[in-house]
Tab-separated table of C-alpha atoms and ligand atoms in Angstrom:
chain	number	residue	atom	x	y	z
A	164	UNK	CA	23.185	-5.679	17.738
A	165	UNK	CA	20.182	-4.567	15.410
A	166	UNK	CA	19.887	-5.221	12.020
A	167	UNK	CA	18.263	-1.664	10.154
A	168	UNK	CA	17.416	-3.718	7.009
A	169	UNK	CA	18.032	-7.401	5.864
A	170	UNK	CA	16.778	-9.625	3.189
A	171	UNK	CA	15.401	-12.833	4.101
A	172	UNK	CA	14.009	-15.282	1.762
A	173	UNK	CA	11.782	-13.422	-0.183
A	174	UNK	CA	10.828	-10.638	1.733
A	175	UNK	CA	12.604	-6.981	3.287
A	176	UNK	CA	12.987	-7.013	7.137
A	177	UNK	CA	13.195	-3.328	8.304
A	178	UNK	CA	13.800	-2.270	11.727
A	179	UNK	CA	10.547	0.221	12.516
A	180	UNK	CA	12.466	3.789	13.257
A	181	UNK	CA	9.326	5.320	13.645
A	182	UNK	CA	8.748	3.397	17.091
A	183	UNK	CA	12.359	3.681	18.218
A	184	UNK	CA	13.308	4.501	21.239
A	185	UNK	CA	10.220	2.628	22.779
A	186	UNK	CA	10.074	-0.357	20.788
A	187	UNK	CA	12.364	-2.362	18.791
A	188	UNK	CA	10.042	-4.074	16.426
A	189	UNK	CA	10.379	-5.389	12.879
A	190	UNK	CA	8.147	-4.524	9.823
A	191	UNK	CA	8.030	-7.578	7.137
A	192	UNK	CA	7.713	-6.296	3.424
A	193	UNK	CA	6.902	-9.252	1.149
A	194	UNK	CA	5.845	-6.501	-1.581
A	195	UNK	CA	7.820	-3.628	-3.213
A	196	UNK	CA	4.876	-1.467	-2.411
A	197	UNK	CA	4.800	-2.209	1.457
A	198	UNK	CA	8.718	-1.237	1.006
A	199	UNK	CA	8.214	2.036	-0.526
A	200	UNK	CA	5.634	3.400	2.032
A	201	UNK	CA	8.193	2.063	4.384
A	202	UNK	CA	10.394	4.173	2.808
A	203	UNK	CA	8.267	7.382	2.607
A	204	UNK	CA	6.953	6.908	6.098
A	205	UNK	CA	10.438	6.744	7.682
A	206	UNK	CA	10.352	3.516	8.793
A	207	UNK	CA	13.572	3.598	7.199
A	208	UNK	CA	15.639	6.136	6.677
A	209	UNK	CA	18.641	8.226	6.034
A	210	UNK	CA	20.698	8.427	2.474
A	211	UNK	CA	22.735	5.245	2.419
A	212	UNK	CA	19.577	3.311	3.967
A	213	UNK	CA	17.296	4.499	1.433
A	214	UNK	CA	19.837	3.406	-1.703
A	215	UNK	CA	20.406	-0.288	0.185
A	216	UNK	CA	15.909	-0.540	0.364
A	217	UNK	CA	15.454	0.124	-3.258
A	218	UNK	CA	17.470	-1.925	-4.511
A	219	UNK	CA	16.105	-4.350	-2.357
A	220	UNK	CA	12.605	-3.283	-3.550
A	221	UNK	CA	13.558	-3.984	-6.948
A	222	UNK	CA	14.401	-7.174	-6.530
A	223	UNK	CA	11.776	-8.214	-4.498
A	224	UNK	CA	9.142	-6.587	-6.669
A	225	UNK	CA	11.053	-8.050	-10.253
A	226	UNK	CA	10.599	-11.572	-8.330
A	227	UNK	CA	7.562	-11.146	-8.094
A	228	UNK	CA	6.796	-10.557	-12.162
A	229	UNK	CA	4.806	-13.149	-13.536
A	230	UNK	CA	5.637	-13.130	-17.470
A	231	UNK	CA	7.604	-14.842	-20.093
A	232	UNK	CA	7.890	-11.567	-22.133
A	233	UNK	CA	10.986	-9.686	-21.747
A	234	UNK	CA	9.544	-6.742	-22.472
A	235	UNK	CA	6.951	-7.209	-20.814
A	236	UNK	CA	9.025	-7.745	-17.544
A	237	UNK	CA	11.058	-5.201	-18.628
A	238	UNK	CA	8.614	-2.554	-18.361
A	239	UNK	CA	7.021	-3.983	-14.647
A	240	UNK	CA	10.764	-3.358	-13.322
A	241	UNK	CA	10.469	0.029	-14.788
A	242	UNK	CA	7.331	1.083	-12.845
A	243	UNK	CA	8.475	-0.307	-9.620
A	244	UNK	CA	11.507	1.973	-10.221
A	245	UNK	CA	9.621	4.747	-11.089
A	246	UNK	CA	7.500	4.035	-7.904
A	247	UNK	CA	10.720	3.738	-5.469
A	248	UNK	CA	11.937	6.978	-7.213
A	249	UNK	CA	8.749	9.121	-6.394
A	250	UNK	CA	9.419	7.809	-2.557
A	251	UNK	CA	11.712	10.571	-1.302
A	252	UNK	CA	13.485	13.089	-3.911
A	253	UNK	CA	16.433	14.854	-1.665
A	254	UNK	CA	18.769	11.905	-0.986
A	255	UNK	CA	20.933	10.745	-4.015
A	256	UNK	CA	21.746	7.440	-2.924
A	257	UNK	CA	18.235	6.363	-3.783
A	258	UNK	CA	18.791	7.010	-7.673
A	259	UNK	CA	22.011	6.075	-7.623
A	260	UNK	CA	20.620	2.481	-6.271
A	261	UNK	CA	18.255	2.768	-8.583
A	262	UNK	CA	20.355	3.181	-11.767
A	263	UNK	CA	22.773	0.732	-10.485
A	264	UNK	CA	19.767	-1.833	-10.478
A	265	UNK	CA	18.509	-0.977	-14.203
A	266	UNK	CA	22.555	-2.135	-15.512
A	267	UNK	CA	21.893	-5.398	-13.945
A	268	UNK	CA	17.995	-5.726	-16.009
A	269	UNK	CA	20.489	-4.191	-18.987
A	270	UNK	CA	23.356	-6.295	-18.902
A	271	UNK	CA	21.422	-9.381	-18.475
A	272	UNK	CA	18.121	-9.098	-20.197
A	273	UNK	CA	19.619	-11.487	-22.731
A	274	UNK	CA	19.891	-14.146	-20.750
A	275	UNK	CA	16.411	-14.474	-19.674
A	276	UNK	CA	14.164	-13.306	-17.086
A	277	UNK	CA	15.028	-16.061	-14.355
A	278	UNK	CA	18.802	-15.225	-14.845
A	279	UNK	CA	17.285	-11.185	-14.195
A	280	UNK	CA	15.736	-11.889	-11.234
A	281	UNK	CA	18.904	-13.459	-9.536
A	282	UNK	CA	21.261	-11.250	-10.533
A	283	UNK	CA	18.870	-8.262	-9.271
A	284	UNK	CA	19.296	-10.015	-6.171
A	285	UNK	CA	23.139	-10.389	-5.956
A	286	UNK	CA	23.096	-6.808	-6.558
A	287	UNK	CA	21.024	-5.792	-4.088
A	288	UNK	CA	23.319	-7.562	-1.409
A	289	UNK	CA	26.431	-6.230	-2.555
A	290	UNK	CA	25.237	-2.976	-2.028
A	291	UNK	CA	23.895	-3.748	1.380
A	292	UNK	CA	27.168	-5.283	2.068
A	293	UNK	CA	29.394	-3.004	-0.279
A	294	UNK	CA	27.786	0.665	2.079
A	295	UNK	CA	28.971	-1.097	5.568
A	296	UNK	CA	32.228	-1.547	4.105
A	297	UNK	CA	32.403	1.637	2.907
A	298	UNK	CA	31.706	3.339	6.062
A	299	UNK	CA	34.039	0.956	8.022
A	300	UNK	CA	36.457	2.881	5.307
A	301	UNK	CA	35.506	5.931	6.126
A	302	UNK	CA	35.616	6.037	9.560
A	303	UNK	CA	39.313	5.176	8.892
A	304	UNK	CA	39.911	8.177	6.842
A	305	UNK	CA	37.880	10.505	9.128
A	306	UNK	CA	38.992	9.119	12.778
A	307	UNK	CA	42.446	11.193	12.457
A	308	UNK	CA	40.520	14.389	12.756
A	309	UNK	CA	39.137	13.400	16.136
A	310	UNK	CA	41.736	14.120	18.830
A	311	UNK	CA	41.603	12.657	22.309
A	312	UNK	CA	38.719	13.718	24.470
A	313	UNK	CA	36.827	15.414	21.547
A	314	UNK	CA	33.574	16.976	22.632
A	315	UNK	CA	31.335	16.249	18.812
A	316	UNK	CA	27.997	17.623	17.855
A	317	UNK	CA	26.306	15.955	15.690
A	318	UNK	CA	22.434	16.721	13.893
A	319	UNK	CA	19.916	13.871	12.923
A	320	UNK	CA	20.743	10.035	12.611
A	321	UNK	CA	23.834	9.458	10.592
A	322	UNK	CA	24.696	6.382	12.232
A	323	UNK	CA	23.853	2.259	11.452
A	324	UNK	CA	20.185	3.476	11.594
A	325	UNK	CA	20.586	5.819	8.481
A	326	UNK	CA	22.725	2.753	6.559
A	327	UNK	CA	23.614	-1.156	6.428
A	328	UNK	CA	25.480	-1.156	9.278
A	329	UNK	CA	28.509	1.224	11.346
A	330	UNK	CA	27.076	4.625	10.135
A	331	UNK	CA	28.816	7.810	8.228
A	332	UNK	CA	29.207	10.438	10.598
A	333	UNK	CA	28.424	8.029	13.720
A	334	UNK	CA	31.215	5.620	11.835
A	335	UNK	CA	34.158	8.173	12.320
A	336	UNK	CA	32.987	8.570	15.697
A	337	UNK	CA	32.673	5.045	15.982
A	338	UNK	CA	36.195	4.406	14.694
A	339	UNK	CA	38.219	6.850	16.915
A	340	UNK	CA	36.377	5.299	19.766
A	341	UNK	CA	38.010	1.984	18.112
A	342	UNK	CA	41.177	3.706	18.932
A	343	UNK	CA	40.831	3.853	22.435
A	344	UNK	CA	40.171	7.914	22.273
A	345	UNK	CA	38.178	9.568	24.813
A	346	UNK	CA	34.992	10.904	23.109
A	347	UNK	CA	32.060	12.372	23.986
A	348	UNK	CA	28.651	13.281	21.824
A	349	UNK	CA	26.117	15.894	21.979
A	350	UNK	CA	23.423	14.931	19.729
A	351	UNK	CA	20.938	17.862	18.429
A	352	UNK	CA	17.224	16.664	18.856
A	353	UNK	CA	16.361	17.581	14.832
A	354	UNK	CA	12.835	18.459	15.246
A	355	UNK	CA	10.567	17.842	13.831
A	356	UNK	CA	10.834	13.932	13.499
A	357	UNK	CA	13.450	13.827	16.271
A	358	UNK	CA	15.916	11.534	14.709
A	359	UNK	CA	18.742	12.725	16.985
A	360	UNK	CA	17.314	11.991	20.604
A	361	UNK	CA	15.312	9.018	19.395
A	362	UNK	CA	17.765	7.144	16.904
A	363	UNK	CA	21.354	9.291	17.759
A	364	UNK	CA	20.884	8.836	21.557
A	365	UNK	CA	19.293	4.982	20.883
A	366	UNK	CA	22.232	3.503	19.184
A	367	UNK	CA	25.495	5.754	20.785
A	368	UNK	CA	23.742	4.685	24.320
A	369	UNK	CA	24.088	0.899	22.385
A	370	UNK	CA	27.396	1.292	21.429
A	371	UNK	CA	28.342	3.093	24.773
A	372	UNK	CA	29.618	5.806	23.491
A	373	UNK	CA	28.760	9.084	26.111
A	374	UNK	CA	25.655	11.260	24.120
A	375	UNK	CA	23.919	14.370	25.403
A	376	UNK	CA	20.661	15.304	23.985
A	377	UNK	CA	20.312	19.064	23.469
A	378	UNK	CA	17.423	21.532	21.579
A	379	UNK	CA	18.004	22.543	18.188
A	380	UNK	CA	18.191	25.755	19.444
A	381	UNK	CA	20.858	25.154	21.830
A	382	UNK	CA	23.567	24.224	19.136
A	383	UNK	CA	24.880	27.764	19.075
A	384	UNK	CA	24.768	28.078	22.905
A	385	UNK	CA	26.791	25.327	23.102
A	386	UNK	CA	29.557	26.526	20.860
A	387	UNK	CA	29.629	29.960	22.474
A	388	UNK	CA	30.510	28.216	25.916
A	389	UNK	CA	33.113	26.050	24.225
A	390	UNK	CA	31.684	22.683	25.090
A	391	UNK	CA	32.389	21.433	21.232
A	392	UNK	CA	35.200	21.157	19.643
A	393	UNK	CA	33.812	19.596	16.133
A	394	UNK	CA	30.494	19.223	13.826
A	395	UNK	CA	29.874	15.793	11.886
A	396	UNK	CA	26.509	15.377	9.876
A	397	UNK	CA	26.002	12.970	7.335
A	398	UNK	CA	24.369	14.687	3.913
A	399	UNK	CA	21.445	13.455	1.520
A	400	UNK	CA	23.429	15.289	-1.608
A	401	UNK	CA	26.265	16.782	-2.218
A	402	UNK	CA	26.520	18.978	-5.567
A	403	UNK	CA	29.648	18.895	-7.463
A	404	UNK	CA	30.670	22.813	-5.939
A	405	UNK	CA	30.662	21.146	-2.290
A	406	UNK	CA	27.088	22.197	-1.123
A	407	UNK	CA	25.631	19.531	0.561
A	408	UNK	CA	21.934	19.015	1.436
A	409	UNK	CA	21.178	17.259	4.742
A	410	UNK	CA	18.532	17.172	7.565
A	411	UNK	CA	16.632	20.671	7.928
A	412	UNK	CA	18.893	22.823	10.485
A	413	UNK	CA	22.113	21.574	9.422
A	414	UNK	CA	23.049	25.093	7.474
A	415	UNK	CA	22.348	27.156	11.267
A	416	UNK	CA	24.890	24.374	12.536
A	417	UNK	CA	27.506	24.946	9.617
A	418	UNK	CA	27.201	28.580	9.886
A	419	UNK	CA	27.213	29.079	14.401
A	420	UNK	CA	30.512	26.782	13.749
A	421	UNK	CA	32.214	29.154	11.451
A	422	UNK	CA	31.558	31.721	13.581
A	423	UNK	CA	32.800	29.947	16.503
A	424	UNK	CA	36.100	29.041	14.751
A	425	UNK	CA	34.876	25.410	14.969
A	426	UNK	CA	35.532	22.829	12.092
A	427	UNK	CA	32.167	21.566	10.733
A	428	UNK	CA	33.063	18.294	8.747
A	429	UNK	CA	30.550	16.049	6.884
A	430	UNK	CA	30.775	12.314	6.339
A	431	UNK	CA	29.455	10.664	3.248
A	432	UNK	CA	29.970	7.871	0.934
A	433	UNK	CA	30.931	9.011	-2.832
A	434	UNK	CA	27.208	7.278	-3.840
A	435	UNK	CA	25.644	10.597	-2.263
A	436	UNK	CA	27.432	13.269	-4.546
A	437	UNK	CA	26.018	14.089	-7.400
A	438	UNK	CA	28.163	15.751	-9.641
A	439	UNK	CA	25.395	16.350	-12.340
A	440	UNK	CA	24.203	19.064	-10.215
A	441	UNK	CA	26.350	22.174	-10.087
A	442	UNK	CA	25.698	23.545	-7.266
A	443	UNK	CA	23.204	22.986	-3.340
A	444	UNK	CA	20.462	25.455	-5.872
A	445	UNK	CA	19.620	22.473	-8.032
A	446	UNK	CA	19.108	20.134	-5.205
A	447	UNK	CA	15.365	18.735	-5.218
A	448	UNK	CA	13.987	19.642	-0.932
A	449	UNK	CA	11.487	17.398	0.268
A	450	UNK	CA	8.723	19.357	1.655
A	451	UNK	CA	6.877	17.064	4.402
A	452	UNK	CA	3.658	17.366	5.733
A	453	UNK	CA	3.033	20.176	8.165
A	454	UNK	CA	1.586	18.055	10.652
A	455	UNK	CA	4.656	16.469	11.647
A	456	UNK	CA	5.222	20.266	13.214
A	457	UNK	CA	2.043	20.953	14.232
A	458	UNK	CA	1.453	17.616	15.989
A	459	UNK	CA	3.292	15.586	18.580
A	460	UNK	CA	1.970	12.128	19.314
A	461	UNK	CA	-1.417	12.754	17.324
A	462	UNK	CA	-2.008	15.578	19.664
A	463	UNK	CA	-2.344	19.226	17.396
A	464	UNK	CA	-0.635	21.834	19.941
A	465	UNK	CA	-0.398	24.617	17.248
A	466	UNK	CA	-3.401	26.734	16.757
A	467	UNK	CA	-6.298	25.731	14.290
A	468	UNK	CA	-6.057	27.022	10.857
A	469	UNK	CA	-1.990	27.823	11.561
A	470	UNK	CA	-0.430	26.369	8.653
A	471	UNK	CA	3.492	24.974	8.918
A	472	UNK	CA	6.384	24.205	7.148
A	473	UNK	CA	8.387	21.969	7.102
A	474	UNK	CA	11.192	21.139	4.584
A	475	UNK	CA	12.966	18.152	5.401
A	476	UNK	CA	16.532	19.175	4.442
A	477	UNK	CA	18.438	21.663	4.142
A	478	UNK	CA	21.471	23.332	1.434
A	479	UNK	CA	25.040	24.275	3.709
A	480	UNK	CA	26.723	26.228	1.178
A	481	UNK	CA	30.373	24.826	0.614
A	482	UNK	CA	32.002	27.828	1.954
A	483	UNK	CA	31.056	26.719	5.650
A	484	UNK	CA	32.357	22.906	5.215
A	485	UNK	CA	35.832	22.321	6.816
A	486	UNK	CA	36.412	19.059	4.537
A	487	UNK	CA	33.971	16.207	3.661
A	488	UNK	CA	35.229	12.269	4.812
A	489	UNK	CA	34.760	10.127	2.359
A	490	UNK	CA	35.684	6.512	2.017
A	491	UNK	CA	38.415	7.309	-0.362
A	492	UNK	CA	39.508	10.101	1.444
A	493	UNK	CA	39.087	13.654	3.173
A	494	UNK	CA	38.256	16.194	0.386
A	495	UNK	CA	38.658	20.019	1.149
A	496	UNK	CA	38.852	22.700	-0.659
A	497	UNK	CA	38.702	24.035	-3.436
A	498	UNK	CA	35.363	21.360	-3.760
A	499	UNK	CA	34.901	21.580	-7.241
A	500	UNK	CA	38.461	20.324	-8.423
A	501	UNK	CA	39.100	17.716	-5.552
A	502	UNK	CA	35.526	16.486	-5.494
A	503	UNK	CA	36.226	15.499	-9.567
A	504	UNK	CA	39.402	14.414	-8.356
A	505	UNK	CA	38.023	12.066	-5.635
A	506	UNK	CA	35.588	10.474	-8.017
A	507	UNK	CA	38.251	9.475	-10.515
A	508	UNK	CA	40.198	7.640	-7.888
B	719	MRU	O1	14.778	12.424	6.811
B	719	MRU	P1	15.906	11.480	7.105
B	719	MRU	O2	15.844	10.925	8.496
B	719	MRU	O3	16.024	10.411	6.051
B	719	MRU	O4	17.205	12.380	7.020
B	719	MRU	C1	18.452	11.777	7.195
B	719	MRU	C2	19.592	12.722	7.185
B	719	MRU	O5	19.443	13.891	6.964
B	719	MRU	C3	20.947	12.123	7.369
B	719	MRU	O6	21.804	13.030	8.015
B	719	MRU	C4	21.555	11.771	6.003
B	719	MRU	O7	20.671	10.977	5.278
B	719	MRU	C5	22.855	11.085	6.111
B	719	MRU	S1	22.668	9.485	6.779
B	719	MRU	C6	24.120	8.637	6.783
């Protein structure tokens, strides 16, 4: 099996996503800056994968700080923090990583800046190895809503690519497999990067688990013939009302399913709501380049002086979500009470 991102001695091993399916090679980052344009390149990606390489970042870049001065090391952690943070702005999990590595330089600042530096590295694995268990967990709670022989769409890469290991969305399909059901996958392309036929259809064709790569386009299609019987995306943020923000075509999904009469269900950790933000309005959307629409391969196949864009995610109001699996449980509706309710628990 393939590891998407492990620590060894001193440096960040990532598995290259941006050269899956055709090669499965291995990028080395011995600095935090290698990491984060690793991170902004989409070497690696996906919310929970994201959280796991900053934290690793910070600890590999507040190794490297050469300085006897508290403060002084203080303040380096705080611009390789501040450089992680201006990586990618949609996904949550990334400042909640973040934060969660400043308490450790809090809490232990006292006890010197070798004691620091250790600690930032404990962290940093126990959040690697705290998000697999987490989705192992939540494809517990979430497997019950796959019956026997369930036909599942599914958009982008929400699977051990996008995390530490096991997946969100891909775990609950992973775990009802576990139970001997009968499943089958149709994976949406999710142009314009392509995460779902390169990284989907990669590591359910790994796992053996049947996949069938189809257009964006031909999501609806799809429903209207009743070959689906359920949606599961991951999501990048989730507001405190229930709207969630995930890859760019998600909402078309979320809204062809209600129309269809078919349950659209979204898998993510608790790390990825946000309940500081209201409601899916207030979520930052990474706008990309427009060349990653108007190219393919290097090659330009839109017209010259055609401008594109291209937002990376998008906002499915709460209305259209069926229930969101967490790893403490599945919340439905209302959002805003049971979400408050799930993060007390
Ligand atoms: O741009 P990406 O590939 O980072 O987008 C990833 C997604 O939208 C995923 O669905 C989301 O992060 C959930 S991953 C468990």
């Amino acid at each position: 099996m393939f590891k998407t991102i492990e620590w060894k001695k001193d440096k960040v091993v990532l598995l290259d996503q941006t050269r899956l399916p055709e090669q499965e090679v291995y990028v080395e980052c011995r600095e935090v800056s290698e990491l984060a344009d690793c991170i902004r390149r989409l070497v690696i990606r996906g919310a929970p994968a994201i959280g796991v390489a900053a934290a690793m970042g910070i600890a590999l870049g507040a190794g490297k700080i050469k300085t006897g001065d508290v403060r002084k090391f203080r303040s380096e952690v705080e611009k390789i923090c501040t450089m992680l943070a201006a990586t990618r702005p949609t996904a949550v999990n990334l400042f909640w990583s973040i934060d969660r590595m400043k308490k450790v330089v809090d809490v232990y600042a006292g006890m010197g800046i070798e004691v620091v530096k250790e600690r930032l590295k404990k962290e940093a694995l126990k959040i690697y190895r705290e998000d697999i268990e987490i989705n192992r967990e939540m494809g517990k709670q979430g497997r019950e809503l796959i019956r026997d022989g369930a036909r599942i769409l599914t958009h982008c890469n929400a699977g051990a690519l996008a995390t530490a290991g096991y997946g969100t969305a891909l775990g609950v399909i992973r775990a009802a497999k576990g139970e001997g059901k009968k499943i089958e996958v149709f994976a949406c392309e999710t142009r314009p990067v392509l995460q779902g036929s390169r990284l989907t259809a990669w590591e359910l064709k790994k796992s053996r688990i049947k996949v069938t790569v189809l257009t964006d386009g031909a999501a609806a299609f799809l429903m209207q013939k009743k070959m689906v019987d359920l949606v599961i995306t991951g999501a990048d943020r989730i507001a405190a009302n229930g709207d969630s923000a995930n890859k760019i075509g998600t909402y078309a999904l979320a809204i062809s399913a209600g129309a269809h009469g078919i349950p659209f269900y979204i898998a993510a950790p608790l790390s990825t709501i946000d309940v500081r933000i209201r409601s899916g309005k207030e979520i930052p959307i990474e706008l990309r380049s427009g060349e990653e629409v108007t190219h393919i391969q290097g090659k330009r196949f839109v017209p010259q002086g055609i401008k594109a864009w291209n937002p990376a995610f998008d906002v499915t109001p709460a209305e259209y979500i069926t229930a969101i699996i967490t790893e403490k449980g599945i919340v439905k509706k209302p959002y805003l009470r049971n979400i408050q309710k799930i993060m007390k628990s």
